[in-house]
């Protein structure tokens, strides 16, 4: 069993759910609705002690679900009074839960069944960093929280973990989770989301979001509409709303870079026009090959082997490369 939360309008409602296996897929179902305030089921008899109202055990038993206080305490733990959580945490800090160990080979075999989107999210939440795909080939037992879980249980677990993300980590988290680096594989800055043009980043994010919603392996029997509404919509909100301040900064920075590029282009055009003895408008109309021919002609005149000036030849070469770069042509090596 696990705790699930679901938004309805501006309110959040809580449920006890379970994952179960049927028709070859792990699915989820509601067991008990807890309303908007699950803490009302926590009883405090005194001191730092607490227990879960027996009515929960009774209601679950009516559905054939056997449970106990220990299991229920884990489900209701987020709603226990903070000072009691601190005391209990300190008391159980050295308590180690023994888990069944499996071999590295078995672990890797398990991980192949886990969806890459889930693995990337968990890897970032544990380690941080945008270049983490190489870890997917390592046996990582903490990924076993995905083992034999429904799509809903996985999302509820990750959703709770995402609450601890700091605002400045949001963009890197989305960039890593959706594998956006592959859209910028040709760039040295591919693992730096803040270095990408905002328009390109938006396009890549929405493209990967749509692909994920169509992925049957991710949906695990759910409809595209359901996963978009219940799970993936939060990333749209996270990306466009929570990042609004960062987006404004990026847009201002990119506008500044664009203005600088226009200034540089005007300056380079003026110098190139004088050196190549053509108008600035003519240079703007020229293609890559025409500019190259113009450069080669002038380079022969200024080349030191032809009696030209060495410093003037170097300036010509630099001006040519700047012009090609600002015009968007590949740099000649």
GROMACS .gro file of C-alpha atoms in nm:
model
  333
    1UNK     CA    1   0.000   0.000   0.000
    2UNK     CA    2   0.105   0.360  -0.048
    3UNK     CA    3  -0.015   0.715   0.004
    4UNK     CA    4  -0.139   0.897  -0.307
    5UNK     CA    5  -0.234   1.258  -0.357
    6UNK     CA    6  -0.451   1.402  -0.630
    7UNK     CA    7  -0.538   1.760  -0.716
    8UNK     CA    8  -0.901   1.859  -0.770
    9UNK     CA    9  -0.924   2.227  -0.847
   10UNK     CA   10  -0.725   2.416  -0.584
   11UNK     CA   11  -0.749   2.135  -0.327
   12UNK     CA   12  -0.538   1.822  -0.276
   13UNK     CA   13  -0.707   1.497  -0.173
   14UNK     CA   14  -0.533   1.191  -0.031
   15UNK     CA   15  -0.593   0.819  -0.081
   16UNK     CA   16  -0.452   0.487   0.029
   17UNK     CA   17  -0.385   0.287  -0.287
   18UNK     CA   18  -0.218  -0.036  -0.381
   19UNK     CA   19  -0.039  -0.170  -0.688
   20UNK     CA   20  -0.152  -0.503  -0.823
   21UNK     CA   21  -0.058  -0.720  -1.120
   22UNK     CA   22  -0.322  -0.791  -1.384
   23UNK     CA   23  -0.319  -0.867  -1.757
   24UNK     CA   24   0.059  -0.847  -1.770
   25UNK     CA   25   0.083  -0.499  -1.619
   26UNK     CA   26   0.119  -0.339  -1.278
   27UNK     CA   27  -0.191  -0.132  -1.211
   28UNK     CA   28  -0.324   0.073  -0.918
   29UNK     CA   29  -0.655   0.105  -0.735
   30UNK     CA   30  -0.800   0.312  -0.453
   31UNK     CA   31  -0.849   0.137  -0.121
   32UNK     CA   32  -0.954   0.423   0.102
   33UNK     CA   33  -1.021   0.794   0.058
   34UNK     CA   34  -0.860   1.002   0.333
   35UNK     CA   35  -0.998   1.339   0.230
   36UNK     CA   36  -0.799   1.662   0.242
   37UNK     CA   37  -0.657   1.609   0.592
   38UNK     CA   38  -0.516   1.260   0.666
   39UNK     CA   39  -0.373   1.386   0.996
   40UNK     CA   40  -0.720   1.354   1.153
   41UNK     CA   41  -0.661   0.977   1.162
   42UNK     CA   42  -0.348   1.012   1.378
   43UNK     CA   43  -0.411   0.969   1.753
   44UNK     CA   44  -0.170   1.120   2.011
   45UNK     CA   45  -0.219   0.951   2.352
   46UNK     CA   46   0.058   1.154   2.516
   47UNK     CA   47   0.430   1.229   2.511
   48UNK     CA   48   0.589   1.154   2.174
   49UNK     CA   49   0.373   0.853   2.101
   50UNK     CA   50   0.108   0.819   1.831
   51UNK     CA   51  -0.090   0.556   1.648
   52UNK     CA   52  -0.328   0.538   1.353
   53UNK     CA   53  -0.701   0.529   1.419
   54UNK     CA   54  -0.828   0.169   1.419
   55UNK     CA   55  -1.106   0.275   1.182
   56UNK     CA   56  -0.846   0.263   0.901
   57UNK     CA   57  -0.763  -0.101   0.979
   58UNK     CA   58  -1.135  -0.183   0.999
   59UNK     CA   59  -1.219  -0.018   0.665
   60UNK     CA   60  -0.929  -0.188   0.488
   61UNK     CA   61  -1.026  -0.524   0.638
   62UNK     CA   62  -1.370  -0.488   0.476
   63UNK     CA   63  -1.187  -0.501   0.141
   64UNK     CA   64  -0.985  -0.802   0.244
   65UNK     CA   65  -0.669  -0.599   0.310
   66UNK     CA   66  -0.473  -0.699   0.618
   67UNK     CA   67  -0.245  -0.437   0.769
   68UNK     CA   68  -0.099  -0.326   1.100
   69UNK     CA   69   0.012  -0.013   1.284
   70UNK     CA   70   0.370  -0.045   1.160
   71UNK     CA   71   0.265  -0.036   0.793
   72UNK     CA   72   0.013   0.242   0.849
   73UNK     CA   73   0.263   0.458   1.037
   74UNK     CA   74   0.486   0.461   0.727
   75UNK     CA   75   0.191   0.573   0.513
   76UNK     CA   76   0.081   0.849   0.752
   77UNK     CA   77   0.436   0.954   0.845
   78UNK     CA   78   0.432   1.284   0.645
   79UNK     CA   79   0.138   1.402   0.857
   80UNK     CA   80   0.282   1.320   1.200
   81UNK     CA   81   0.362   1.627   1.409
   82UNK     CA   82   0.711   1.757   1.312
   83UNK     CA   83   0.863   1.749   1.662
   84UNK     CA   84   0.757   1.384   1.703
   85UNK     CA   85   0.906   1.297   1.363
   86UNK     CA   86   1.237   1.448   1.474
   87UNK     CA   87   1.238   1.247   1.798
   88UNK     CA   88   1.148   0.921   1.623
   89UNK     CA   89   1.402   0.987   1.346
   90UNK     CA   90   1.679   1.031   1.603
   91UNK     CA   91   1.571   0.717   1.784
   92UNK     CA   92   1.573   0.509   1.466
   93UNK     CA   93   1.873   0.675   1.298
   94UNK     CA   94   2.091   0.364   1.338
   95UNK     CA   95   1.817   0.116   1.257
   96UNK     CA   96   1.905  -0.069   0.937
   97UNK     CA   97   1.637  -0.240   0.733
   98UNK     CA   98   1.773  -0.562   0.589
   99UNK     CA   99   1.695  -0.613   0.222
  100UNK     CA  100   1.737  -0.919   0.011
  101UNK     CA  101   2.067  -0.893  -0.176
  102UNK     CA  102   2.085  -0.983  -0.542
  103UNK     CA  103   2.386  -1.019  -0.770
  104UNK     CA  104   2.510  -0.740  -0.997
  105UNK     CA  105   2.390  -0.938  -1.299
  106UNK     CA  106   2.042  -0.976  -1.151
  107UNK     CA  107   2.035  -0.609  -1.060
  108UNK     CA  108   2.125  -0.502  -1.414
  109UNK     CA  109   1.861  -0.738  -1.552
  110UNK     CA  110   1.604  -0.571  -1.328
  111UNK     CA  111   1.711  -0.224  -1.431
  112UNK     CA  112   1.653  -0.306  -1.798
  113UNK     CA  113   1.284  -0.331  -1.714
  114UNK     CA  114   1.273   0.012  -1.552
  115UNK     CA  115   1.173   0.304  -1.772
  116UNK     CA  116   1.463   0.538  -1.852
  117UNK     CA  117   1.256   0.843  -1.755
  118UNK     CA  118   1.204   0.700  -1.406
  119UNK     CA  119   1.572   0.609  -1.374
  120UNK     CA  120   1.691   0.952  -1.484
  121UNK     CA  121   1.463   1.124  -1.235
  122UNK     CA  122   1.583   0.909  -0.947
  123UNK     CA  123   1.947   0.948  -1.049
  124UNK     CA  124   1.919   1.326  -1.049
  125UNK     CA  125   1.728   1.333  -0.720
  126UNK     CA  126   2.001   1.124  -0.559
  127UNK     CA  127   2.319   1.251  -0.724
  128UNK     CA  128   2.232   1.573  -0.906
  129UNK     CA  129   2.416   1.667  -1.226
  130UNK     CA  130   2.304   1.663  -1.589
  131UNK     CA  131   2.555   1.410  -1.727
  132UNK     CA  132   2.428   1.094  -1.557
  133UNK     CA  133   2.327   0.854  -1.836
  134UNK     CA  134   2.653   0.662  -1.796
  135UNK     CA  135   2.526   0.550  -1.455
  136UNK     CA  136   2.241   0.359  -1.620
  137UNK     CA  137   2.489   0.079  -1.695
  138UNK     CA  138   2.584   0.044  -1.327
  139UNK     CA  139   2.402  -0.184  -1.082
  140UNK     CA  140   2.216   0.059  -0.854
  141UNK     CA  141   2.000  -0.104  -0.590
  142UNK     CA  142   1.819   0.218  -0.493
  143UNK     CA  143   1.643   0.201  -0.831
  144UNK     CA  144   1.455  -0.101  -0.700
  145UNK     CA  145   1.190   0.131  -0.559
  146UNK     CA  146   1.059   0.094  -0.916
  147UNK     CA  147   1.034  -0.285  -0.890
  148UNK     CA  148   0.683  -0.428  -0.925
  149UNK     CA  149   0.517  -0.089  -0.898
  150UNK     CA  150   0.231   0.063  -1.095
  151UNK     CA  151   0.275   0.386  -1.288
  152UNK     CA  152   0.076   0.567  -1.019
  153UNK     CA  153   0.284   0.435  -0.729
  154UNK     CA  154   0.606   0.531  -0.909
  155UNK     CA  155   0.477   0.881  -0.979
  156UNK     CA  156   0.356   0.928  -0.621
  157UNK     CA  157   0.698   0.826  -0.487
  158UNK     CA  158   0.888   1.056  -0.723
  159UNK     CA  159   0.641   1.340  -0.670
  160UNK     CA  160   0.713   1.332  -0.296
  161UNK     CA  161   1.089   1.331  -0.364
  162UNK     CA  162   1.054   1.628  -0.604
  163UNK     CA  163   0.914   1.839  -0.320
  164UNK     CA  164   1.272   1.863  -0.188
  165UNK     CA  165   1.410   2.010  -0.512
  166UNK     CA  166   1.546   2.360  -0.475
  167UNK     CA  167   1.408   2.616  -0.726
  168UNK     CA  168   1.747   2.661  -0.891
  169UNK     CA  169   1.763   2.284  -0.959
  170UNK     CA  170   1.434   2.273  -1.149
  171UNK     CA  171   1.566   2.343  -1.498
  172UNK     CA  172   1.856   2.099  -1.463
  173UNK     CA  173   1.616   1.834  -1.328
  174UNK     CA  174   1.379   1.863  -1.623
  175UNK     CA  175   1.667   1.885  -1.871
  176UNK     CA  176   1.818   1.563  -1.732
  177UNK     CA  177   1.495   1.369  -1.677
  178UNK     CA  178   1.367   1.424  -2.030
  179UNK     CA  179   1.708   1.362  -2.187
  180UNK     CA  180   1.716   1.702  -2.358
  181UNK     CA  181   2.095   1.694  -2.395
  182UNK     CA  182   2.061   1.473  -2.703
  183UNK     CA  183   1.893   1.765  -2.885
  184UNK     CA  184   2.217   1.961  -2.840
  185UNK     CA  185   2.465   1.676  -2.888
  186UNK     CA  186   2.674   1.877  -3.137
  187UNK     CA  187   2.743   2.148  -2.879
  188UNK     CA  188   3.017   2.155  -2.617
  189UNK     CA  189   2.753   2.300  -2.383
  190UNK     CA  190   2.512   2.008  -2.427
  191UNK     CA  191   2.508   1.934  -2.052
  192UNK     CA  192   2.444   2.297  -1.962
  193UNK     CA  193   2.073   2.379  -2.008
  194UNK     CA  194   2.126   2.747  -1.924
  195UNK     CA  195   2.357   2.776  -2.226
  196UNK     CA  196   2.090   2.674  -2.478
  197UNK     CA  197   1.868   2.917  -2.664
  198UNK     CA  198   1.532   2.936  -2.488
  199UNK     CA  199   1.331   2.875  -2.805
  200UNK     CA  200   1.532   2.560  -2.880
  201UNK     CA  201   1.493   2.442  -2.521
  202UNK     CA  202   1.115   2.491  -2.528
  203UNK     CA  203   1.086   2.299  -2.852
  204UNK     CA  204   1.299   2.008  -2.726
  205UNK     CA  205   1.106   1.986  -2.396
  206UNK     CA  206   0.763   1.979  -2.560
  207UNK     CA  207   0.880   1.725  -2.817
  208UNK     CA  208   1.008   1.486  -2.548
  209UNK     CA  209   0.697   1.540  -2.335
  210UNK     CA  210   0.472   1.436  -2.625
  211UNK     CA  211   0.689   1.133  -2.703
  212UNK     CA  212   0.670   1.023  -2.340
  213UNK     CA  213   0.292   1.053  -2.329
  214UNK     CA  214   0.273   0.825  -2.634
  215UNK     CA  215   0.517   0.569  -2.489
  216UNK     CA  216   0.325   0.254  -2.393
  217UNK     CA  217   0.615   0.142  -2.173
  218UNK     CA  218   0.578   0.456  -1.967
  219UNK     CA  219   0.196   0.460  -1.962
  220UNK     CA  220   0.172   0.100  -1.831
  221UNK     CA  221  -0.186   0.050  -1.949
  222UNK     CA  222  -0.304   0.405  -1.884
  223UNK     CA  223  -0.437   0.635  -2.155
  224UNK     CA  224  -0.234   0.921  -2.299
  225UNK     CA  225  -0.488   1.165  -2.161
  226UNK     CA  226  -0.456   1.020  -1.810
  227UNK     CA  227  -0.075   1.038  -1.791
  228UNK     CA  228  -0.076   1.390  -1.932
  229UNK     CA  229  -0.338   1.515  -1.686
  230UNK     CA  230  -0.234   1.326  -1.372
  231UNK     CA  231   0.146   1.307  -1.405
  232UNK     CA  232   0.314   1.493  -1.689
  233UNK     CA  233   0.120   1.819  -1.658
  234UNK     CA  234   0.319   1.903  -1.345
  235UNK     CA  235   0.634   1.925  -1.555
  236UNK     CA  236   0.469   2.175  -1.788
  237UNK     CA  237   0.382   2.386  -1.482
  238UNK     CA  238   0.729   2.333  -1.339
  239UNK     CA  239   0.898   2.429  -1.665
  240UNK     CA  240   0.692   2.731  -1.772
  241UNK     CA  241   0.557   2.870  -1.442
  242UNK     CA  242   0.816   2.793  -1.175
  243UNK     CA  243   1.096   2.891  -1.412
  244UNK     CA  244   0.934   3.223  -1.503
  245UNK     CA  245   1.197   3.434  -1.327
  246UNK     CA  246   1.478   3.228  -1.479
  247UNK     CA  247   1.311   3.247  -1.818
  248UNK     CA  248   1.295   3.626  -1.795
  249UNK     CA  249   1.666   3.631  -1.712
  250UNK     CA  250   1.747   3.398  -2.006
  251UNK     CA  251   1.535   3.604  -2.244
  252UNK     CA  252   1.704   3.927  -2.133
  253UNK     CA  253   2.047   3.764  -2.162
  254UNK     CA  254   1.971   3.626  -2.506
  255UNK     CA  255   1.835   3.964  -2.619
  256UNK     CA  256   2.161   4.120  -2.498
  257UNK     CA  257   2.366   3.860  -2.691
  258UNK     CA  258   2.154   3.917  -3.003
  259UNK     CA  259   2.210   4.294  -2.976
  260UNK     CA  260   2.584   4.239  -2.934
  261UNK     CA  261   2.584   4.010  -3.235
  262UNK     CA  262   2.409   4.277  -3.445
  263UNK     CA  263   2.664   4.537  -3.331
  264UNK     CA  264   2.951   4.302  -3.409
  265UNK     CA  265   2.806   4.220  -3.749
  266UNK     CA  266   2.773   4.589  -3.836
  267UNK     CA  267   3.131   4.657  -3.727
  268UNK     CA  268   3.271   4.356  -3.913
  269UNK     CA  269   3.065   4.437  -4.222
  270UNK     CA  270   3.202   4.791  -4.232
  271UNK     CA  271   3.563   4.673  -4.205
  272UNK     CA  272   3.511   4.386  -4.453
  273UNK     CA  273   3.341   4.613  -4.706
  274UNK     CA  274   3.636   4.852  -4.694
  275UNK     CA  275   3.891   4.571  -4.720
  276UNK     CA  276   3.712   4.376  -4.995
  277UNK     CA  277   3.613   4.700  -5.173
  278UNK     CA  278   3.243   4.614  -5.197
  279UNK     CA  279   2.933   4.757  -5.025
  280UNK     CA  280   2.794   4.625  -4.694
  281UNK     CA  281   2.465   4.539  -4.869
  282UNK     CA  282   2.655   4.333  -5.127
  283UNK     CA  283   2.830   4.140  -4.851
  284UNK     CA  284   2.495   4.064  -4.684
  285UNK     CA  285   2.358   3.927  -5.011
  286UNK     CA  286   2.662   3.707  -5.077
  287UNK     CA  287   2.661   3.337  -4.995
  288UNK     CA  288   2.940   3.135  -4.837
  289UNK     CA  289   3.119   3.055  -5.164
  290UNK     CA  290   3.106   3.414  -5.291
  291UNK     CA  291   3.260   3.548  -4.969
  292UNK     CA  292   3.526   3.275  -4.983
  293UNK     CA  293   3.618   3.368  -5.340
  294UNK     CA  294   3.644   3.731  -5.238
  295UNK     CA  295   3.869   3.635  -4.948
  296UNK     CA  296   4.097   3.417  -5.163
  297UNK     CA  297   4.138   3.694  -5.418
  298UNK     CA  298   4.232   3.951  -5.154
  299UNK     CA  299   4.449   3.696  -4.967
  300UNK     CA  300   4.665   3.643  -5.279
  301UNK     CA  301   4.725   4.016  -5.295
  302UNK     CA  302   4.821   4.045  -4.926
  303UNK     CA  303   5.008   3.716  -4.885
  304UNK     CA  304   5.368   3.771  -4.766
  305UNK     CA  305   5.497   3.535  -5.037
  306UNK     CA  306   5.353   3.774  -5.295
  307UNK     CA  307   5.515   4.076  -5.136
  308UNK     CA  308   5.218   4.160  -4.917
  309UNK     CA  309   5.214   4.275  -4.555
  310UNK     CA  310   5.218   3.995  -4.296
  311UNK     CA  311   5.013   4.186  -4.036
  312UNK     CA  312   4.755   4.288  -4.297
  313UNK     CA  313   4.721   3.924  -4.405
  314UNK     CA  314   4.655   3.813  -4.044
  315UNK     CA  315   4.390   4.088  -4.006
  316UNK     CA  316   4.228   3.977  -4.328
  317UNK     CA  317   4.212   3.616  -4.210
  318UNK     CA  318   4.063   3.718  -3.874
  319UNK     CA  319   3.809   3.946  -4.040
  320UNK     CA  320   3.708   3.671  -4.283
  321UNK     CA  321   3.653   3.421  -3.999
  322UNK     CA  322   3.451   3.676  -3.798
  323UNK     CA  323   3.235   3.754  -4.100
  324UNK     CA  324   3.170   3.386  -4.174
  325UNK     CA  325   3.081   3.322  -3.810
  326UNK     CA  326   2.844   3.619  -3.785
  327UNK     CA  327   2.675   3.522  -4.112
  328UNK     CA  328   2.611   3.177  -3.967
  329UNK     CA  329   2.847   2.988  -4.198
  330UNK     CA  330   3.079   2.713  -4.076
  331UNK     CA  331   3.421   2.837  -3.987
  332UNK     CA  332   3.689   2.749  -4.241
  333UNK     CA  333   3.986   2.567  -4.088
   0.00000   0.00000   0.00000
